[in-house]
Amino acid sequence: MTPTNLLSAPGSTAGSSRPESPDGEVCAIHQPNLFPRLSTLAKLFTADYWIVLDDVQFARRDYQHRTRVASFDGLGKTHWLSIATHLPHGRATSIRGARLADSARCRRRVAQLLADHYRHSAHWPAFKKRLEPVLATFESTDRLADVTEASARLLLDEVGWRGRILHSSDLLARGERSQRLADLAWLTGARTYLCGTGGMRYLNPSAFRVHSIEVLPFQTLATGIWATAREVSAVHALMLVGPRAMRRELEELRGRVLAGSP
């Protein structure tokens, strides 16, 4: 899952055409999140392409540098797993510009809090081994986006995702929000753009229609492992049911979403 070469969007929609050999049918655009929630992971799993939205403004109240983990004992208690972040340009700092404030301390906190919550899972020993490259990222870079993307890649690898990853900072698109998202989706050759419930409140579908891209609302279920999908890291579901069962759940949801079923 590596970025492709730099691509550029058309200066206007007039006379524009798709790339000649589009590989992706379904596109998701999302910020890099630390061990993303199950709802976010499910959207990425459903897509053929994930465009990492890394050149927008960092938001401390979002999930870019933090996630919630839940007690494995089923008592419903959740705790924030966050990593200290420095913004060199203050509030104007982009996600790719955010830096780890104390890499060694952040690494210890991630390793310890995940172990505290999930060491009693039968799936923890195998996951702990595959977690090591993510923890090693704290030692090789101070870029928050590198660490958070690595954590998302780990979860996608665990469930066997075979899509491709691009970065918005490598792509040229117009500035207005809906138009920019539409241009980015167009660059993958997508025919379908997955949009979460939050995005549906502001998105202008006409920006996508000029590219012949369908905007498809993305929603998860509300039962079983999906009950806390919008609140808790996907690590929790993974530790509950394991990678194979979780992949089956994701594949079933993917089929429902793409078929337009509720």
GROMACS .gro file of C-alpha atoms in nm:
model
  262
    1MET     CA    1   0.000   0.000   0.000
    2THR     CA    2   0.221   0.279  -0.130
    3PRO     CA    3   0.141   0.619  -0.281
    4THR     CA    4   0.130   0.656  -0.657
    5ASN     CA    5   0.293   0.933  -0.856
    6LEU     CA    6   0.177   1.293  -0.825
    7LEU     CA    7  -0.146   1.354  -1.011
    8SER     CA    8  -0.324   1.676  -1.091
    9ALA     CA    9  -0.691   1.759  -1.110
   10PRO     CA   10  -0.838   1.955  -1.401
   11GLY     CA   11  -0.836   2.334  -1.373
   12SER     CA   12  -1.210   2.321  -1.435
   13THR     CA   13  -1.463   2.048  -1.492
   14ALA     CA   14  -1.526   2.158  -1.848
   15GLY     CA   15  -1.371   1.912  -2.092
   16SER     CA   16  -1.219   1.705  -1.813
   17SER     CA   17  -1.194   1.327  -1.831
   18ARG     CA   18  -1.104   1.045  -1.600
   19PRO     CA   19  -0.758   0.890  -1.587
   20GLU     CA   20  -0.726   0.643  -1.874
   21SER     CA   21  -0.670   0.335  -1.657
   22PRO     CA   22  -0.859   0.381  -1.333
   23ASP     CA   23  -0.787   0.112  -1.076
   24GLY     CA   24  -1.027   0.218  -0.806
   25GLU     CA   25  -1.403   0.197  -0.807
   26VAL     CA   26  -1.469   0.319  -0.452
   27CYS     CA   27  -1.286   0.602  -0.278
   28ALA     CA   28  -1.273   0.711   0.087
   29ILE     CA   29  -1.105   1.032   0.201
   30HIS     CA   30  -1.024   1.056   0.570
   31GLN     CA   31  -0.775   1.213   0.805
   32PRO     CA   32  -0.513   0.983   0.960
   33ASN     CA   33  -0.646   0.877   1.300
   34LEU     CA   34  -0.467   0.704   1.586
   35PHE     CA   35  -0.590   0.342   1.590
   36PRO     CA   36  -0.911   0.453   1.418
   37ARG     CA   37  -1.259   0.375   1.542
   38LEU     CA   38  -1.434   0.071   1.396
   39SER     CA   39  -1.669   0.295   1.196
   40THR     CA   40  -1.372   0.466   1.031
   41LEU     CA   41  -1.188   0.140   0.968
   42ALA     CA   42  -1.502  -0.005   0.809
   43LYS     CA   43  -1.526   0.288   0.568
   44LEU     CA   44  -1.162   0.247   0.466
   45PHE     CA   45  -1.208  -0.129   0.427
   46THR     CA   46  -1.503  -0.072   0.196
   47ALA     CA   47  -1.296   0.151  -0.033
   48ASP     CA   48  -1.050   0.056  -0.307
   49TYR     CA   49  -0.857   0.375  -0.231
   50TRP     CA   50  -0.796   0.563   0.091
   51ILE     CA   51  -0.679   0.918   0.035
   52VAL     CA   52  -0.512   1.025   0.358
   53LEU     CA   53  -0.630   1.381   0.418
   54ASP     CA   54  -0.306   1.501   0.574
   55ASP     CA   55  -0.283   1.864   0.461
   56VAL     CA   56  -0.585   2.004   0.647
   57GLN     CA   57  -0.575   2.182   0.982
   58PHE     CA   58  -0.499   1.973   1.288
   59ALA     CA   59  -0.786   1.965   1.539
   60ARG     CA   60  -0.716   1.876   1.901
   61ARG     CA   61  -1.079   1.780   1.966
   62ASP     CA   62  -1.074   1.524   1.687
   63TYR     CA   63  -0.923   1.173   1.668
   64GLN     CA   64  -0.597   1.260   1.493
   65HIS     CA   65  -0.380   1.216   1.803
   66ARG     CA   66  -0.610   1.015   2.027
   67THR     CA   67  -0.857   0.729   2.043
   68ARG     CA   68  -1.077   0.559   2.298
   69VAL     CA   69  -1.004   0.211   2.428
   70ALA     CA   70  -1.258   0.008   2.624
   71SER     CA   71  -1.219  -0.233   2.911
   72PHE     CA   72  -1.197  -0.592   2.791
   73ASP     CA   73  -1.406  -0.708   3.088
   74GLY     CA   74  -1.720  -0.575   2.921
   75LEU     CA   75  -1.806  -0.325   3.192
   76GLY     CA   76  -1.828  -0.045   2.936
   77LYS     CA   77  -1.555   0.178   3.077
   78THR     CA   78  -1.355   0.370   2.817
   79HIS     CA   79  -1.030   0.563   2.845
   80TRP     CA   80  -0.859   0.809   2.614
   81LEU     CA   81  -0.534   0.691   2.460
   82SER     CA   82  -0.368   1.012   2.346
   83ILE     CA   83  -0.018   1.111   2.241
   84ALA     CA   84   0.128   1.451   2.326
   85THR     CA   85   0.144   1.669   2.016
   86HIS     CA   86   0.333   1.989   1.936
   87LEU     CA   87   0.196   2.234   1.678
   88PRO     CA   88   0.489   2.437   1.534
   89HIS     CA   89   0.255   2.690   1.370
   90GLY     CA   90  -0.010   2.702   1.641
   91ARG     CA   91  -0.370   2.645   1.541
   92ALA     CA   92  -0.278   2.688   1.174
   93THR     CA   93  -0.059   2.374   1.181
   94SER     CA   94  -0.165   2.108   0.934
   95ILE     CA   95  -0.191   1.741   1.027
   96ARG     CA   96   0.130   1.662   0.839
   97GLY     CA   97   0.300   1.949   1.023
   98ALA     CA   98   0.210   1.826   1.373
   99ARG     CA   99   0.497   1.677   1.573
  100LEU     CA  100   0.525   1.438   1.866
  101ALA     CA  101   0.608   1.629   2.184
  102ASP     CA  102   0.793   1.338   2.352
  103SER     CA  103   0.833   1.036   2.125
  104ALA     CA  104   0.973   0.799   2.387
  105ARG     CA  105   0.700   0.879   2.639
  106CYS     CA  106   0.429   0.850   2.372
  107ARG     CA  107   0.561   0.508   2.271
  108ARG     CA  108   0.553   0.383   2.628
  109ARG     CA  109   0.201   0.515   2.681
  110VAL     CA  110   0.063   0.347   2.369
  111ALA     CA  111   0.226   0.014   2.450
  112GLN     CA  112   0.122   0.021   2.815
  113LEU     CA  113  -0.238   0.131   2.774
  114LEU     CA  114  -0.310  -0.122   2.499
  115ALA     CA  115  -0.154  -0.397   2.709
  116ASP     CA  116  -0.348  -0.290   3.019
  117HIS     CA  117  -0.678  -0.316   2.833
  118TYR     CA  118  -0.626  -0.617   2.608
  119ARG     CA  119  -0.358  -0.848   2.748
  120HIS     CA  120  -0.627  -1.096   2.857
  121SER     CA  121  -0.757  -1.139   2.502
  122ALA     CA  122  -0.666  -1.462   2.325
  123HIS     CA  123  -0.576  -1.246   2.024
  124TRP     CA  124  -0.338  -1.017   2.212
  125PRO     CA  125  -0.010  -1.216   2.180
  126ALA     CA  126  -0.025  -1.219   1.800
  127PHE     CA  127  -0.139  -0.857   1.782
  128LYS     CA  128   0.137  -0.748   2.022
  129LYS     CA  129   0.401  -0.884   1.782
  130ARG     CA  130   0.249  -0.704   1.485
  131LEU     CA  131   0.224  -0.386   1.692
  132GLU     CA  132   0.604  -0.362   1.722
  133PRO     CA  133   0.663  -0.189   1.383
  134VAL     CA  134   0.407   0.078   1.479
  135LEU     CA  135   0.583   0.135   1.811
  136ALA     CA  136   0.915   0.151   1.626
  137THR     CA  137   0.776   0.441   1.422
  138PHE     CA  138   0.797   0.656   1.735
  139GLU     CA  139   1.174   0.607   1.724
  140SER     CA  140   1.221   0.682   1.353
  141THR     CA  141   1.011   0.997   1.315
  142ASP     CA  142   0.854   1.279   1.513
  143ARG     CA  143   0.574   1.328   1.259
  144LEU     CA  144   0.236   1.257   1.413
  145ALA     CA  145   0.084   1.166   1.074
  146ASP     CA  146   0.344   0.892   1.019
  147VAL     CA  147   0.256   0.728   1.349
  148THR     CA  148  -0.121   0.754   1.311
  149GLU     CA  149  -0.117   0.629   0.954
  150ALA     CA  150   0.100   0.335   1.062
  151SER     CA  151  -0.157   0.248   1.329
  152ALA     CA  152  -0.437   0.252   1.071
  153ARG     CA  153  -0.231   0.045   0.826
  154LEU     CA  154  -0.178  -0.216   1.097
  155LEU     CA  155  -0.552  -0.256   1.149
  156LEU     CA  156  -0.619  -0.266   0.775
  157ASP     CA  157  -0.351  -0.533   0.735
  158GLU     CA  158  -0.504  -0.734   1.021
  159VAL     CA  159  -0.832  -0.765   0.830
  160GLY     CA  160  -0.669  -0.825   0.492
  161TRP     CA  161  -0.750  -0.499   0.313
  162ARG     CA  162  -0.603  -0.494  -0.038
  163GLY     CA  163  -0.669  -0.133  -0.132
  164ARG     CA  164  -0.422   0.146  -0.204
  165ILE     CA  165  -0.325   0.457  -0.013
  166LEU     CA  166  -0.267   0.805  -0.152
  167HIS     CA  167  -0.202   1.134   0.029
  168SER     CA  168  -0.387   1.457  -0.035
  169SER     CA  169  -0.061   1.649   0.013
  170ASP     CA  170   0.073   1.475  -0.301
  171LEU     CA  171  -0.231   1.559  -0.514
  172LEU     CA  172  -0.347   1.882  -0.678
  173ALA     CA  173  -0.710   1.976  -0.623
  174ARG     CA  174  -0.919   2.291  -0.606
  175GLY     CA  175  -0.978   2.469  -0.276
  176GLU     CA  176  -1.353   2.471  -0.202
  177ARG     CA  177  -1.427   2.181   0.034
  178SER     CA  178  -1.673   1.976  -0.169
  179GLN     CA  179  -1.495   2.054  -0.495
  180ARG     CA  180  -1.163   1.950  -0.347
  181LEU     CA  181  -1.297   1.618  -0.225
  182ALA     CA  182  -1.457   1.556  -0.563
  183ASP     CA  183  -1.131   1.634  -0.745
  184LEU     CA  184  -0.936   1.403  -0.516
  185ALA     CA  185  -1.184   1.121  -0.571
  186TRP     CA  186  -1.170   1.182  -0.946
  187LEU     CA  187  -0.794   1.136  -0.944
  188THR     CA  188  -0.834   0.774  -0.833
  189GLY     CA  189  -1.077   0.702  -1.115
  190ALA     CA  190  -1.348   0.643  -0.857
  191ARG     CA  191  -1.710   0.599  -0.952
  192THR     CA  192  -1.825   0.599  -0.591
  193TYR     CA  193  -1.730   0.826  -0.300
  194LEU     CA  194  -1.803   0.701   0.051
  195CYS     CA  195  -1.934   0.978   0.276
  196GLY     CA  196  -1.990   0.947   0.650
  197THR     CA  197  -2.286   1.094   0.833
  198GLY     CA  198  -2.092   1.407   0.929
  199GLY     CA  199  -1.984   1.478   0.572
  200MET     CA  200  -2.338   1.437   0.440
  201ARG     CA  201  -2.437   1.748   0.638
  202TYR     CA  202  -2.212   1.979   0.437
  203LEU     CA  203  -2.121   1.798   0.116
  204ASN     CA  204  -2.240   1.943  -0.215
  205PRO     CA  205  -2.321   1.638  -0.434
  206SER     CA  206  -2.319   1.849  -0.753
  207ALA     CA  207  -1.939   1.879  -0.726
  208PHE     CA  208  -1.924   1.501  -0.764
  209ARG     CA  209  -2.191   1.474  -1.032
  210VAL     CA  210  -1.982   1.669  -1.281
  211HIS     CA  211  -1.723   1.391  -1.245
  212SER     CA  212  -1.991   1.119  -1.272
  213ILE     CA  213  -1.914   1.009  -0.918
  214GLU     CA  214  -2.193   0.877  -0.694
  215VAL     CA  215  -2.190   0.998  -0.334
  216LEU     CA  216  -2.279   0.697  -0.123
  217PRO     CA  217  -2.374   0.750   0.245
  218PHE     CA  218  -2.176   0.525   0.475
  219GLN     CA  219  -2.325   0.400   0.801
  220THR     CA  220  -2.240   0.110   1.028
  221LEU     CA  221  -2.473  -0.122   1.212
  222ALA     CA  222  -2.573  -0.082   1.577
  223THR     CA  223  -2.550  -0.434   1.720
  224GLY     CA  224  -2.276  -0.678   1.815
  225ILE     CA  225  -1.925  -0.542   1.766
  226TRP     CA  226  -2.080  -0.235   1.599
  227ALA     CA  227  -2.247  -0.109   1.915
  228THR     CA  228  -1.951   0.117   2.000
  229ALA     CA  229  -1.818   0.152   1.645
  230ARG     CA  230  -1.839   0.533   1.643
  231GLU     CA  231  -1.678   0.573   1.986
  232VAL     CA  232  -1.408   0.312   2.045
  233SER     CA  233  -1.094   0.209   1.856
  234ALA     CA  234  -1.127  -0.087   1.622
  235VAL     CA  235  -0.856  -0.254   1.834
  236HIS     CA  236  -1.133  -0.336   2.082
  237ALA     CA  237  -1.344  -0.531   1.832
  238LEU     CA  238  -1.031  -0.700   1.700
  239MET     CA  239  -0.941  -0.822   2.049
  240LEU     CA  240  -1.298  -0.943   2.108
  241VAL     CA  241  -1.351  -1.151   1.795
  242GLY     CA  242  -1.014  -1.177   1.619
  243PRO     CA  243  -0.907  -1.083   1.266
  244ARG     CA  244  -1.098  -1.350   1.072
  245ALA     CA  245  -1.434  -1.286   1.234
  246MET     CA  246  -1.381  -0.912   1.210
  247ARG     CA  247  -1.302  -0.940   0.839
  248ARG     CA  248  -1.626  -1.131   0.785
  249GLU     CA  249  -1.818  -0.856   0.962
  250LEU     CA  250  -1.649  -0.591   0.749
  251GLU     CA  251  -1.710  -0.780   0.425
  252GLU     CA  252  -2.078  -0.822   0.510
  253LEU     CA  253  -2.112  -0.451   0.585
  254ARG     CA  254  -1.926  -0.363   0.266
  255GLY     CA  255  -2.172  -0.567   0.064
  256ARG     CA  256  -2.469  -0.401   0.231
  257VAL     CA  257  -2.332  -0.050   0.181
  258LEU     CA  258  -2.243  -0.095  -0.185
  259ALA     CA  259  -2.580  -0.256  -0.249
  260GLY     CA  260  -2.751   0.042  -0.093
  261SER     CA  261  -2.909  -0.165   0.188
  262PRO     CA  262  -2.981   0.004   0.523
   0.00000   0.00000   0.00000
